């Protein structure tokens, strides 16, 4: 049987892992990296680049690159790059396709099944969108798993008799997610989740970039509007500097000149202390979600037994210190914070496959949002519409099914219209409309004819609705025909065909394209003299690639690599990707 892979499909970075007899292991990508940036590019030749090469390309050709699209999963928003329009599902599908190819190269055989993680707060539309992205990549999604659950699984909090309350603190590139996971009689259960959808490492990078630009008299907002390429380069510089300051006390950032050009600028020293002072106010925003997640789980801080750090931004010493202060204990950081989720997904994949290594593990999860329908209320003579009638409460253990009956309000009424919502507000207006449907064929008769509706959250946190007309016992399943948002079945099939048509570069050339992207980016940063030299090297390498002569490619590649390594020395990608 083929291996099921575990995938962390992240906002900033993605990773793929599988379960071995010794536990879960990360599968490296074509560049040897353990993380693949969730960036997709369409190069001038119309080929797709994914990962580190696309991330480098984004610095020089932002108009041909897309990133952060996980934020728009399940929405109607589209992204146009290089003249082609993509849905967030398409783009996520291309990232998944690249991870699938990495796993296939690793196993030397086709891989078609995966467990994919999503934030615990992902609603039904977003979960279905993730399953659709899997299909676009040619993967059967065996299970959608909540990210905090995956993290807890990776740390092996299960199968042990001890009962524990674990707090999963996940500060990634663009989002902050905090969840309380309870280990109880050898099972894991997400008790509550909260988060901040616009708080993460990118905000720290931007805070640093704003200071850097200000120091040459360029306010960040204005620079973003008028000098987008300069901003892209400064951001790239600042991300590197930020990561370096997690290990070292000080580093330098290249500040652009007044014309915005890095080549005409200078180097400025930045210290860890300074960076911490600048980001402290932003980091303060973790407190509200933490309070909420504890309140939802009906717990106080002292009741938390373990804290797990997840997400690349938890590598920052200031973040670890804040967590220690908030919970009065040392958080777990044994596993790489940006790999934990993929590792947990790989364990779950082993569970789906009934791998002997994870025999006695049981994982349960809870519904992410309250599910209900719209009802009207009578106030004396007056009928008011738009009230939310909860059917399955938030944080109920899944899978779960509830049946609720509705009656006709008029004599000879043959149809009942039902609107299904997800959310926590008393008014449907403030909740998410998942879809609406009509139950038809109710036999004519007096008012009060009953229709029983079964609402189910399956193991993936995905909703199914089934209606039965009590008098006739006629049942209609999958009744949410008119989805409010997200792709229809036909649209998914079309997306599968469209994305199949998009070609990538042969796998053994990926390193070359990464090297080229990185060289192009460096080109724009250098002063005139080395820049001319680099230009000549790039030309030579491109000509060699064109010629398809291995000897020539090897020679030009080596020369270019040598130059890039020399001038871009401390710019190593934090995701561990390399072209060597
Ligand atoms: P996501 O879950 O959003 O896909 P990750 O968990 O991979 O993302 O986190 C990515 C973020 O972590 C980026 O903003 C990156 O700059 C940051 N990061 C990675 N390594 C470090 C480090 N050593 N120090 C500080 N920030 C880091
Ligand atoms: Mg993540």
Coordinates of C-alpha atoms and ligand atoms in Angstrom, one line a residue:
X1 CA 0.0 0.0 0.0
X2 CA 1.3 3.5 -0.7
X3 CA 2.3 5.7 2.1
X4 CA -0.1 8.4 3.3
X5 CA 1.8 11.7 3.8
X6 CA 1.2 14.4 6.4
X7 CA 1.1 18.0 5.1
X8 CA 1.2 21.3 7.0
X9 CA -0.2 23.6 4.4
X10 CA 0.9 26.9 6.0
X11 CA 0.2 30.5 5.3
X12 CA 3.9 31.3 4.9
X13 CA 5.6 27.9 4.8
X14 CA 4.5 24.3 4.1
X15 CA 6.1 21.0 5.0
X16 CA 5.5 17.3 4.3
X17 CA 6.3 14.4 6.5
X18 CA 5.8 10.6 6.8
X19 CA 5.8 8.1 9.6
X20 CA 8.7 5.7 10.0
X21 CA 9.2 3.0 12.6
X22 CA 11.3 5.6 14.6
X23 CA 8.6 8.2 14.4
X24 CA 7.6 11.0 12.0
X25 CA 10.2 12.5 9.7
X26 CA 10.3 15.5 7.4
X27 CA 10.6 14.8 3.6
X28 CA 13.1 17.3 2.0
X29 CA 12.1 19.3 -1.1
X30 CA 14.1 19.4 -4.4
X31 CA 16.4 22.0 -2.9
X32 CA 17.1 19.9 0.2
X33 CA 15.0 22.3 2.3
X34 CA 12.7 21.1 5.1
X35 CA 10.2 23.9 4.6
X36 CA 8.7 25.0 1.3
X37 CA 7.6 28.7 1.2
X38 CA 3.9 28.8 0.3
X39 CA 4.7 31.1 -2.7
X40 CA 3.7 30.4 -6.3
X41 CA 5.1 32.2 -9.3
X42 CA 4.6 32.1 -13.0
X43 CA 7.8 32.8 -14.8
X44 CA 8.3 34.6 -18.1
X45 CA 8.1 31.3 -19.9
X46 CA 4.7 30.6 -18.3
X47 CA 6.1 27.8 -16.0
X48 CA 5.1 27.5 -12.4
X49 CA 7.7 28.0 -9.6
X50 CA 6.8 27.0 -6.1
X51 CA 8.7 27.5 -2.9
X52 CA 12.1 29.1 -2.3
X53 CA 12.6 30.0 -6.0
X54 CA 9.2 31.7 -6.1
X55 CA 10.0 33.6 -2.9
X56 CA 13.2 34.9 -4.3
X57 CA 11.4 35.8 -7.6
X58 CA 8.8 37.7 -5.6
X59 CA 11.4 40.2 -4.6
X60 CA 12.0 41.2 -8.2
X61 CA 8.8 40.3 -9.9
X62 CA 6.0 40.7 -7.3
X63 CA 3.5 40.9 -10.2
X64 CA 4.2 37.3 -11.2
X65 CA 4.0 35.9 -7.7
X66 CA 1.3 35.0 -5.2
X67 CA 1.7 34.4 -1.4
X68 CA -0.5 34.4 1.8
X69 CA -3.4 32.9 -0.2
X70 CA -4.3 30.6 2.6
X71 CA -6.0 33.7 4.1
X72 CA -8.5 33.7 1.2
X73 CA -9.3 30.0 1.2
X74 CA -12.9 29.4 0.5
X75 CA -13.6 33.0 -0.4
X76 CA -14.5 34.4 -3.9
X77 CA -11.2 36.3 -4.0
X78 CA -8.9 35.6 -6.9
X79 CA -5.3 36.5 -7.6
X80 CA -4.0 37.4 -11.0
X81 CA -0.3 36.7 -11.7
X82 CA 1.5 36.9 -15.0
X83 CA -1.8 37.5 -16.7
X84 CA -3.5 34.3 -15.3
X85 CA -6.2 34.3 -12.7
X86 CA -6.1 31.8 -9.8
X87 CA -8.4 30.9 -7.0
X88 CA -6.8 30.4 -3.5
X89 CA -7.6 26.7 -4.0
X90 CA -5.7 26.6 -7.3
X91 CA -2.6 28.2 -5.6
X92 CA -2.8 25.9 -2.6
X93 CA -3.2 23.1 -5.0
X94 CA 0.0 24.0 -6.8
X95 CA 1.9 24.1 -3.4
X96 CA 0.4 20.7 -2.6
X97 CA 1.4 19.4 -6.0
X98 CA 5.0 20.4 -5.4
X99 CA 5.0 18.7 -1.9
X100 CA 3.5 15.6 -3.5
X101 CA 6.3 15.6 -6.1
X102 CA 8.9 15.9 -3.3
X103 CA 7.3 12.9 -1.6
X104 CA 7.2 10.9 -4.8
X105 CA 10.9 11.7 -5.5
X106 CA 11.7 10.6 -2.0
X107 CA 9.7 7.3 -2.1
X108 CA 10.4 6.7 -5.8
X109 CA 6.7 5.8 -6.4
X110 CA 3.4 7.6 -6.8
X111 CA 1.8 9.2 -3.7
X112 CA -1.9 9.9 -3.8
X113 CA -3.2 10.1 -0.2
X114 CA -2.6 12.8 2.4
X115 CA -3.6 14.1 5.8
X116 CA -3.7 18.0 5.6
X117 CA -3.8 20.3 8.6
X118 CA -5.9 23.5 8.9
X119 CA -6.2 26.1 11.7
X120 CA -8.7 24.9 14.3
X121 CA -10.9 28.0 13.5
X122 CA -11.3 27.1 9.8
X123 CA -15.0 27.0 9.0
X124 CA -16.8 24.5 6.8
X125 CA -16.1 26.4 3.6
X126 CA -12.4 26.8 4.3
X127 CA -12.1 23.1 5.2
X128 CA -13.9 22.1 2.0
X129 CA -11.6 24.5 0.1
X130 CA -8.6 22.7 1.5
X131 CA -10.0 19.3 0.4
X132 CA -10.6 20.8 -3.1
X133 CA -7.0 22.1 -3.2
X134 CA -5.9 18.5 -2.4
X135 CA -7.9 17.2 -5.4
X136 CA -6.4 19.9 -7.6
X137 CA -3.0 18.5 -6.7
X138 CA -4.1 15.0 -7.4
X139 CA -4.3 14.0 -3.8
X140 CA -7.1 12.3 -1.9
X141 CA -7.4 14.0 1.4
X142 CA -7.9 11.2 3.9
X143 CA -8.3 13.6 6.8
X144 CA -8.4 17.2 7.7
X145 CA -6.6 17.7 11.0
X146 CA -6.5 20.7 13.2
X147 CA -3.0 22.2 13.5
X148 CA -2.9 22.4 17.3
X149 CA -4.0 18.8 17.5
X150 CA -1.2 17.9 15.1
X151 CA 1.3 19.7 17.3
X152 CA 0.2 17.9 20.4
X153 CA 0.4 14.6 18.6
X154 CA 3.9 15.3 17.5
X155 CA 4.9 15.9 21.1
X156 CA 3.5 12.5 21.8
X157 CA 1.0 13.6 24.3
X158 CA -1.1 10.6 24.1
X159 CA -1.3 6.9 25.0
X160 CA 0.0 7.9 28.4
X161 CA -2.2 7.5 31.4
X162 CA -1.5 11.0 32.8
X163 CA -4.3 13.5 32.2
X164 CA -3.0 16.9 31.1
X165 CA -4.0 20.3 29.8
X166 CA -1.8 21.5 27.0
X167 CA -1.7 25.0 25.5
X168 CA -0.5 25.2 21.9
X169 CA 1.0 28.6 21.2
X170 CA 1.4 29.0 17.4
X171 CA 2.9 32.2 16.1
X172 CA 3.5 31.7 12.4
X173 CA 4.2 34.2 9.5
X174 CA 0.8 35.8 9.3
X175 CA -1.4 34.4 12.1
X176 CA -1.4 33.7 15.8
X177 CA -3.4 30.7 16.9
X178 CA -3.8 29.5 20.5
X179 CA -5.5 26.4 21.5
X180 CA -6.2 24.4 24.7
X181 CA -5.8 20.7 24.1
X182 CA -6.8 18.2 26.8
X183 CA -5.3 14.8 27.2
X184 CA -7.8 12.6 28.9
X185 CA -7.6 8.8 29.2
X186 CA -5.2 8.6 26.3
X187 CA -7.2 10.8 24.0
X188 CA -6.5 14.3 22.7
X189 CA -9.2 16.9 22.5
X190 CA -9.0 20.5 21.3
X191 CA -11.1 22.2 24.1
X192 CA -11.0 25.6 22.6
X193 CA -9.2 27.8 20.0
X194 CA -8.8 31.5 19.5
X195 CA -6.5 33.6 17.4
X196 CA -5.7 36.8 15.7
X197 CA -5.7 36.4 11.9
X198 CA -3.4 39.4 11.3
X199 CA -0.5 38.8 13.7
X200 CA 2.7 37.0 13.0
X201 CA 6.3 37.1 12.0
X202 CA 5.5 39.2 9.0
X203 CA 4.4 42.0 11.3
X204 CA 7.7 42.0 13.0
X205 CA 9.5 42.1 9.7
X206 CA 7.4 45.0 8.6
X207 CA 8.0 46.9 11.9
X208 CA 11.7 46.5 11.3
X209 CA 11.4 47.6 7.7
X210 CA 9.4 50.6 8.7
X211 CA 12.2 51.8 10.9
X212 CA 14.8 51.1 8.2
X213 CA 12.8 53.1 5.6
X214 CA 12.1 55.9 8.0
X215 CA 15.8 56.3 8.8
X216 CA 16.2 57.4 5.1
X217 CA 13.1 59.6 5.2
X218 CA 10.8 57.2 3.5
X219 CA 7.5 56.6 5.4
X220 CA 6.6 52.9 5.0
X221 CA 3.1 53.5 3.6
X222 CA 4.3 56.0 1.0
X223 CA 7.2 53.8 0.0
X224 CA 4.8 50.9 -0.4
X225 CA 2.7 52.9 -2.7
X226 CA 5.4 54.5 -4.8
X227 CA 8.4 52.2 -4.5
X228 CA 7.0 48.6 -4.2
X229 CA 10.2 47.0 -5.5
X230 CA 12.3 48.8 -2.9
X231 CA 9.9 47.8 -0.2
X232 CA 10.0 44.2 -1.3
X233 CA 13.8 44.2 -1.2
X234 CA 13.9 45.9 2.2
X235 CA 11.4 43.4 3.6
X236 CA 13.5 40.5 2.4
X237 CA 16.6 42.0 4.1
X238 CA 14.7 42.6 7.3
X239 CA 13.3 39.1 7.4
X240 CA 16.9 37.8 7.3
X241 CA 18.0 40.3 9.9
X242 CA 15.1 39.4 12.2
X243 CA 15.9 35.7 12.0
X244 CA 19.5 36.4 12.6
X245 CA 18.7 38.4 15.8
X246 CA 17.1 35.3 17.2
X247 CA 20.5 33.8 17.3
X248 CA 22.8 36.8 17.6
X249 CA 22.9 40.0 19.5
X250 CA 23.3 42.3 16.5
X251 CA 23.4 42.3 12.7
X252 CA 23.3 44.8 9.9
X253 CA 20.6 45.8 7.4
X254 CA 21.3 47.5 4.1
X255 CA 19.4 50.7 4.1
X256 CA 18.5 52.1 0.7
X257 CA 19.6 55.6 -0.4
X258 CA 17.2 58.5 -0.7
X259 CA 16.4 57.3 -4.2
X260 CA 15.3 54.0 -2.7
X261 CA 18.1 52.0 -4.3
X262 CA 19.9 49.6 -2.0
X263 CA 23.0 50.0 -4.2
X264 CA 23.4 53.6 -3.2
X265 CA 22.6 53.0 0.4
X266 CA 24.6 52.0 3.5
X267 CA 24.7 49.3 6.1
X268 CA 23.2 50.1 9.5
X269 CA 23.6 48.0 12.6
X270 CA 20.5 46.7 14.4
X271 CA 20.6 45.1 17.9
X272 CA 18.3 42.5 19.4
X273 CA 17.3 44.9 22.1
X274 CA 16.2 47.5 19.6
X275 CA 14.2 45.0 17.6
X276 CA 12.5 43.7 20.8
X277 CA 11.5 47.3 21.8
X278 CA 9.9 47.8 18.3
X279 CA 8.0 44.6 18.3
X280 CA 6.9 44.5 21.9
X281 CA 3.7 46.6 21.3
X282 CA 2.7 44.2 18.4
X283 CA 3.4 41.1 20.5
X284 CA 1.1 42.5 23.2
X285 CA -1.8 41.5 20.9
X286 CA -1.3 37.9 21.9
X287 CA -3.0 38.5 25.2
X288 CA -6.6 38.9 24.2
X289 CA -6.8 35.6 22.3
X290 CA -5.1 33.9 25.2
X291 CA -7.6 35.2 27.6
X292 CA -10.4 34.1 25.3
X293 CA -9.1 30.6 24.8
X294 CA -8.8 30.1 28.6
X295 CA -12.3 31.5 29.2
X296 CA -13.7 29.2 26.6
X297 CA -12.1 26.2 28.1
X298 CA -13.2 27.5 31.6
X299 CA -9.6 27.4 32.8
X300 CA -7.1 29.7 34.5
X301 CA -3.5 30.1 33.5
X302 CA -2.3 28.0 36.4
X303 CA -4.3 25.0 35.2
X304 CA -2.1 24.7 32.0
X305 CA 0.3 21.8 32.5
X306 CA 2.3 22.1 29.4
X307 CA 2.9 24.8 26.7
X308 CA 4.0 23.8 23.2
X309 CA 5.7 26.3 20.9
X310 CA 4.7 26.2 17.2
X311 CA 5.5 28.5 14.3
X312 CA 8.7 30.0 13.1
X313 CA 8.2 33.3 15.0
X314 CA 8.5 31.4 18.4
X315 CA 12.2 31.1 17.6
X316 CA 12.5 34.7 18.8
X317 CA 13.8 34.9 22.4
X318 CA 11.4 37.7 23.3
X319 CA 8.4 35.5 22.4
X320 CA 9.7 32.6 24.5
X321 CA 10.2 35.0 27.4
X322 CA 6.7 36.4 27.1
X323 CA 5.2 32.9 27.1
X324 CA 7.3 32.0 30.2
X325 CA 6.1 35.1 32.0
X326 CA 2.5 34.5 31.0
X327 CA 2.3 30.9 32.1
X328 CA 5.0 30.7 34.7
X329 CA 6.7 27.7 33.1
X330 CA 9.2 26.8 30.5
X331 CA 7.5 26.0 27.2
X332 CA 8.4 22.9 25.1
X333 CA 10.6 23.7 22.2
X334 CA 12.3 20.3 21.6
X335 CA 11.0 19.9 18.1
X336 CA 11.5 22.5 15.4
X337 CA 8.5 24.8 15.8
X338 CA 8.0 25.1 12.1
X339 CA 8.0 21.4 11.6
X340 CA 5.8 20.2 14.5
X341 CA 2.5 20.4 12.7
X342 CA 3.7 18.4 9.6
X343 CA 5.2 15.8 12.0
X344 CA 1.9 15.5 13.8
X345 CA 0.1 15.1 10.5
X346 CA 2.4 12.3 9.6
X347 CA 1.5 10.5 12.8
X348 CA -2.2 11.0 12.0
X349 CA -1.5 9.6 8.5
X350 CA -0.1 6.5 10.2
X351 CA -3.3 6.2 12.3
X352 CA -5.4 6.4 9.2
X353 CA -3.2 3.7 7.7
X354 CA -3.4 1.7 10.9
X355 CA 0.4 1.7 11.2
X356 CA 1.6 -0.5 14.0
X357 CA 3.8 2.2 15.4
X358 CA 0.8 4.2 16.5
X359 CA -1.5 1.4 17.6
X360 CA -3.0 2.7 20.8
X361 CA -3.3 6.3 20.0
X362 CA -6.8 7.9 19.9
X363 CA -7.3 11.4 18.8
X364 CA -10.6 13.3 19.1
X365 CA -11.3 16.8 18.0
X366 CA -14.1 19.3 18.5
X367 CA -16.3 21.3 16.2
X368 CA -14.8 24.7 15.4
X369 CA -17.9 26.8 15.4
X370 CA -21.5 26.6 16.4
X371 CA -23.7 25.3 13.7
X372 CA -27.3 26.4 13.3
X373 CA -30.1 27.7 11.2
X374 CA -32.0 30.9 10.8
X375 CA -35.3 31.3 12.6
X376 CA -37.9 34.0 13.1
X377 CA -39.1 35.1 16.5
X378 CA -42.6 36.4 17.4
X379 CA -42.7 39.5 19.6
X380 CA -46.4 39.8 20.3
X381 CA -47.9 40.6 16.9
X382 CA -44.6 41.2 15.3
X383 CA -42.4 38.6 13.6
X384 CA -38.7 39.3 13.5
X385 CA -36.4 37.5 11.2
X386 CA -32.7 36.8 11.2
X387 CA -32.2 35.0 14.5
X388 CA -29.6 32.2 14.8
X389 CA -30.9 28.9 16.3
X390 CA -27.8 26.9 17.4
X391 CA -28.0 23.2 16.8
X392 CA -24.4 21.9 17.5
X393 CA -22.5 24.1 19.9
X394 CA -18.9 25.1 19.4
X395 CA -16.3 22.8 20.9
X396 CA -18.6 19.7 20.8
X397 CA -16.6 16.5 20.3
X398 CA -16.7 15.3 16.6
X399 CA -18.0 13.4 14.8
X400 CA -21.4 14.5 16.1
X401 CA -25.0 14.4 14.7
X402 CA -28.0 16.2 16.0
X403 CA -31.6 16.1 14.7
X404 CA -33.9 19.0 14.9
X405 CA -37.5 19.2 13.7
X406 CA -39.2 22.1 11.9
X407 CA -42.8 22.5 11.0
X408 CA -44.8 24.1 8.2
X409 CA -46.3 27.4 9.3
X410 CA -49.2 27.6 6.7
X411 CA -51.8 25.1 5.6
X412 CA -50.8 23.3 2.4
X413 CA -47.3 24.5 2.6
X414 CA -45.2 22.0 0.5
X415 CA -41.7 23.6 0.9
X416 CA -39.6 24.7 3.8
X417 CA -36.5 26.9 3.2
X418 CA -33.6 26.4 5.5
X419 CA -30.5 28.6 5.8
X420 CA -27.5 27.0 7.5
X421 CA -25.1 29.2 9.4
X422 CA -21.9 28.9 11.3
X423 CA -20.8 31.3 14.0
X424 CA -21.3 32.6 17.5
X425 CA -23.6 35.6 17.1
X426 CA -27.3 35.7 18.1
X427 CA -28.1 37.3 14.8
X428 CA -27.4 35.4 11.6
X429 CA -26.3 38.5 9.9
X430 CA -23.1 38.4 11.8
X431 CA -22.5 34.7 11.2
X432 CA -21.3 32.9 8.1
X433 CA -23.9 31.6 5.7
X434 CA -22.8 28.2 4.6
X435 CA -25.6 27.5 2.3
X436 CA -29.4 27.3 1.9
X437 CA -31.7 24.7 0.6
X438 CA -35.4 23.9 0.2
X439 CA -37.1 20.8 1.5
X440 CA -39.7 20.2 -1.2
X441 CA -42.5 17.6 -1.6
X442 CA -44.1 18.0 1.8
X443 CA -47.6 16.5 1.4
X444 CA -50.3 19.2 1.5
X445 CA -52.2 19.3 4.8
X446 CA -52.8 21.4 7.8
X447 CA -49.9 23.5 9.1
X448 CA -47.5 21.8 11.4
X449 CA -46.2 19.2 9.0
X450 CA -42.8 18.0 10.3
X451 CA -39.4 17.9 8.7
X452 CA -36.5 16.4 10.6
X453 CA -33.1 17.8 9.8
X454 CA -30.0 16.0 10.7
X455 CA -26.8 18.1 11.1
X456 CA -23.5 16.3 11.2
X457 CA -19.9 17.4 11.8
X458 CA -17.8 14.6 10.4
X459 CA -14.2 13.7 11.5
X460 CA -12.8 16.5 9.4
X461 CA -15.0 19.1 11.0
X462 CA -16.9 19.2 7.7
X463 CA -20.6 19.5 7.7
X464 CA -23.3 17.3 6.2
X465 CA -27.0 18.0 6.3
X466 CA -29.8 15.6 5.7
X467 CA -33.5 16.3 5.7
X468 CA -36.4 13.8 6.2
X469 CA -40.0 14.6 5.7
X470 CA -41.6 12.8 8.7
X471 CA -44.9 11.9 7.0
X472 CA -43.4 10.3 3.9
X473 CA -40.1 9.2 5.4
X474 CA -38.5 10.8 2.3
X475 CA -34.8 11.7 2.9
X476 CA -32.7 14.1 1.0
X477 CA -28.9 14.1 1.8
X478 CA -26.2 16.5 0.9
X479 CA -28.8 19.1 0.9
X480 CA -26.6 22.2 1.0
X481 CA -26.8 22.4 -2.8
X482 CA -26.4 26.2 -3.0
X483 CA -23.1 26.9 -1.3
X484 CA -22.8 30.4 -0.3
X485 CA -19.1 30.5 -1.0
X486 CA -16.4 28.1 -2.2
X487 CA -16.0 26.1 -5.4
X488 CA -18.8 23.9 -6.8
X489 CA -18.1 20.4 -7.9
X490 CA -18.0 21.5 -11.5
X491 CA -15.6 24.3 -10.7
X492 CA -13.3 21.9 -8.8
X493 CA -13.3 19.5 -11.9
X494 CA -12.4 22.5 -14.1
X495 CA -9.7 23.6 -11.8
X496 CA -8.1 20.1 -11.8
X497 CA -7.9 20.2 -15.6
X498 CA -6.6 23.8 -15.7
X499 CA -3.9 23.3 -13.2
X500 CA -2.8 20.1 -14.8
X501 CA -2.1 22.1 -18.0
X502 CA 0.3 24.4 -16.1
X503 CA 3.8 23.0 -16.4
X504 CA 6.7 23.2 -13.9
X505 CA 10.4 22.9 -14.6
X506 CA 11.8 19.4 -14.5
X507 CA 12.7 18.5 -11.0
X508 CA 16.4 18.3 -11.5
X509 CA 16.4 21.9 -12.8
X510 CA 14.7 23.3 -9.7
X511 CA 18.1 24.1 -8.1
X512 CA 19.1 26.1 -11.2
X513 CA 15.9 28.2 -11.1
X514 CA 16.4 28.9 -7.4
X515 CA 20.0 30.0 -8.1
X516 CA 18.7 32.2 -11.0
X517 CA 16.0 33.8 -8.9
X518 CA 18.4 34.5 -6.1
X519 CA 21.0 35.9 -8.5
X520 CA 18.4 38.3 -10.1
X521 CA 17.4 39.5 -6.7
X522 CA 21.1 40.1 -5.6
X523 CA 21.7 41.9 -8.9
X524 CA 19.3 44.7 -8.0
X525 CA 21.0 45.1 -4.6
X526 CA 24.6 45.4 -5.7
X527 CA 26.6 48.5 -6.6
X528 CA 27.6 49.1 -10.2
X529 CA 30.9 47.2 -10.5
X530 CA 30.0 43.8 -8.9
X531 CA 26.6 44.2 -10.6
X532 CA 28.1 44.2 -14.1
X533 CA 30.1 41.1 -13.2
X534 CA 27.0 39.4 -11.8
X535 CA 25.0 40.3 -14.9
X536 CA 27.6 38.7 -17.1
X537 CA 27.5 35.5 -15.0
X538 CA 23.7 35.3 -15.2
X539 CA 23.8 35.8 -19.0
X540 CA 26.4 33.0 -19.2
X541 CA 24.3 30.6 -17.1
X542 CA 21.1 31.3 -18.9
X543 CA 22.8 30.7 -22.3
X544 CA 24.3 27.5 -20.9
X545 CA 20.8 26.4 -19.7
X546 CA 19.5 27.2 -23.2
X547 CA 22.2 25.1 -24.8
X548 CA 21.3 22.1 -22.6
X549 CA 24.9 21.0 -22.6
X550 CA 25.7 19.5 -19.2
X551 CA 29.3 20.6 -19.2
X552 CA 28.6 24.2 -20.0
X553 CA 25.7 24.3 -17.5
X554 CA 28.0 22.8 -14.8
X555 CA 30.8 25.3 -15.5
X556 CA 28.6 28.4 -15.6
X557 CA 26.6 27.3 -12.6
X558 CA 29.7 26.9 -10.5
X559 CA 30.9 30.4 -11.3
X560 CA 27.5 31.9 -10.5
X561 CA 27.2 29.9 -7.3
X562 CA 30.6 31.1 -6.2
X563 CA 29.7 34.7 -6.8
X564 CA 26.3 34.5 -5.1
X565 CA 27.7 32.7 -2.1
X566 CA 30.4 35.4 -1.8
X567 CA 28.1 38.4 -2.0
X568 CA 25.0 37.0 -0.4
X569 CA 26.8 35.2 2.3
X570 CA 24.6 35.8 5.3
X571 CA 21.4 35.8 3.4
X572 CA 20.8 32.1 3.8
X573 CA 17.2 31.2 3.5
X574 CA 15.7 30.6 7.0
X575 CA 13.8 27.6 5.6
X576 CA 17.0 25.8 5.0
X577 CA 16.7 25.7 1.2
X578 CA 19.8 25.8 -0.8
X579 CA 20.9 25.3 -4.4
X580 CA 24.1 23.4 -3.4
Ligands
LIG1 P1 3.1 29.6 8.8 O1 2.6 28.7 9.9 O2 2.5 31.0 8.8 O3 3.1 29.1 7.5 P2 5.9 29.4 10.0 O4 5.5 28.7 11.2 O5 6.8 28.7 9.1 O6 4.7 29.9 9.1 O7 6.5 30.8 10.4 C1 7.0 31.7 9.5 C2 7.5 32.9 10.2 O8 8.5 32.6 11.2 C3 8.1 34.0 9.3 O9 7.6 35.2 9.6 C4 9.6 33.9 9.6 O10 10.2 35.1 9.4 C5 9.5 33.5 11.1 N1 10.8 32.9 11.5 C6 11.4 31.7 11.0 N2 12.5 31.5 11.7 C7 12.7 32.5 12.5 C8 13.7 32.9 13.5 N3 14.8 32.1 13.6 N4 13.6 34.0 14.2 C9 12.5 34.8 14.0 N5 11.5 34.5 13.2 C10 11.6 33.4 12.4
LIG2 MG1 1.8 27.1 10.7

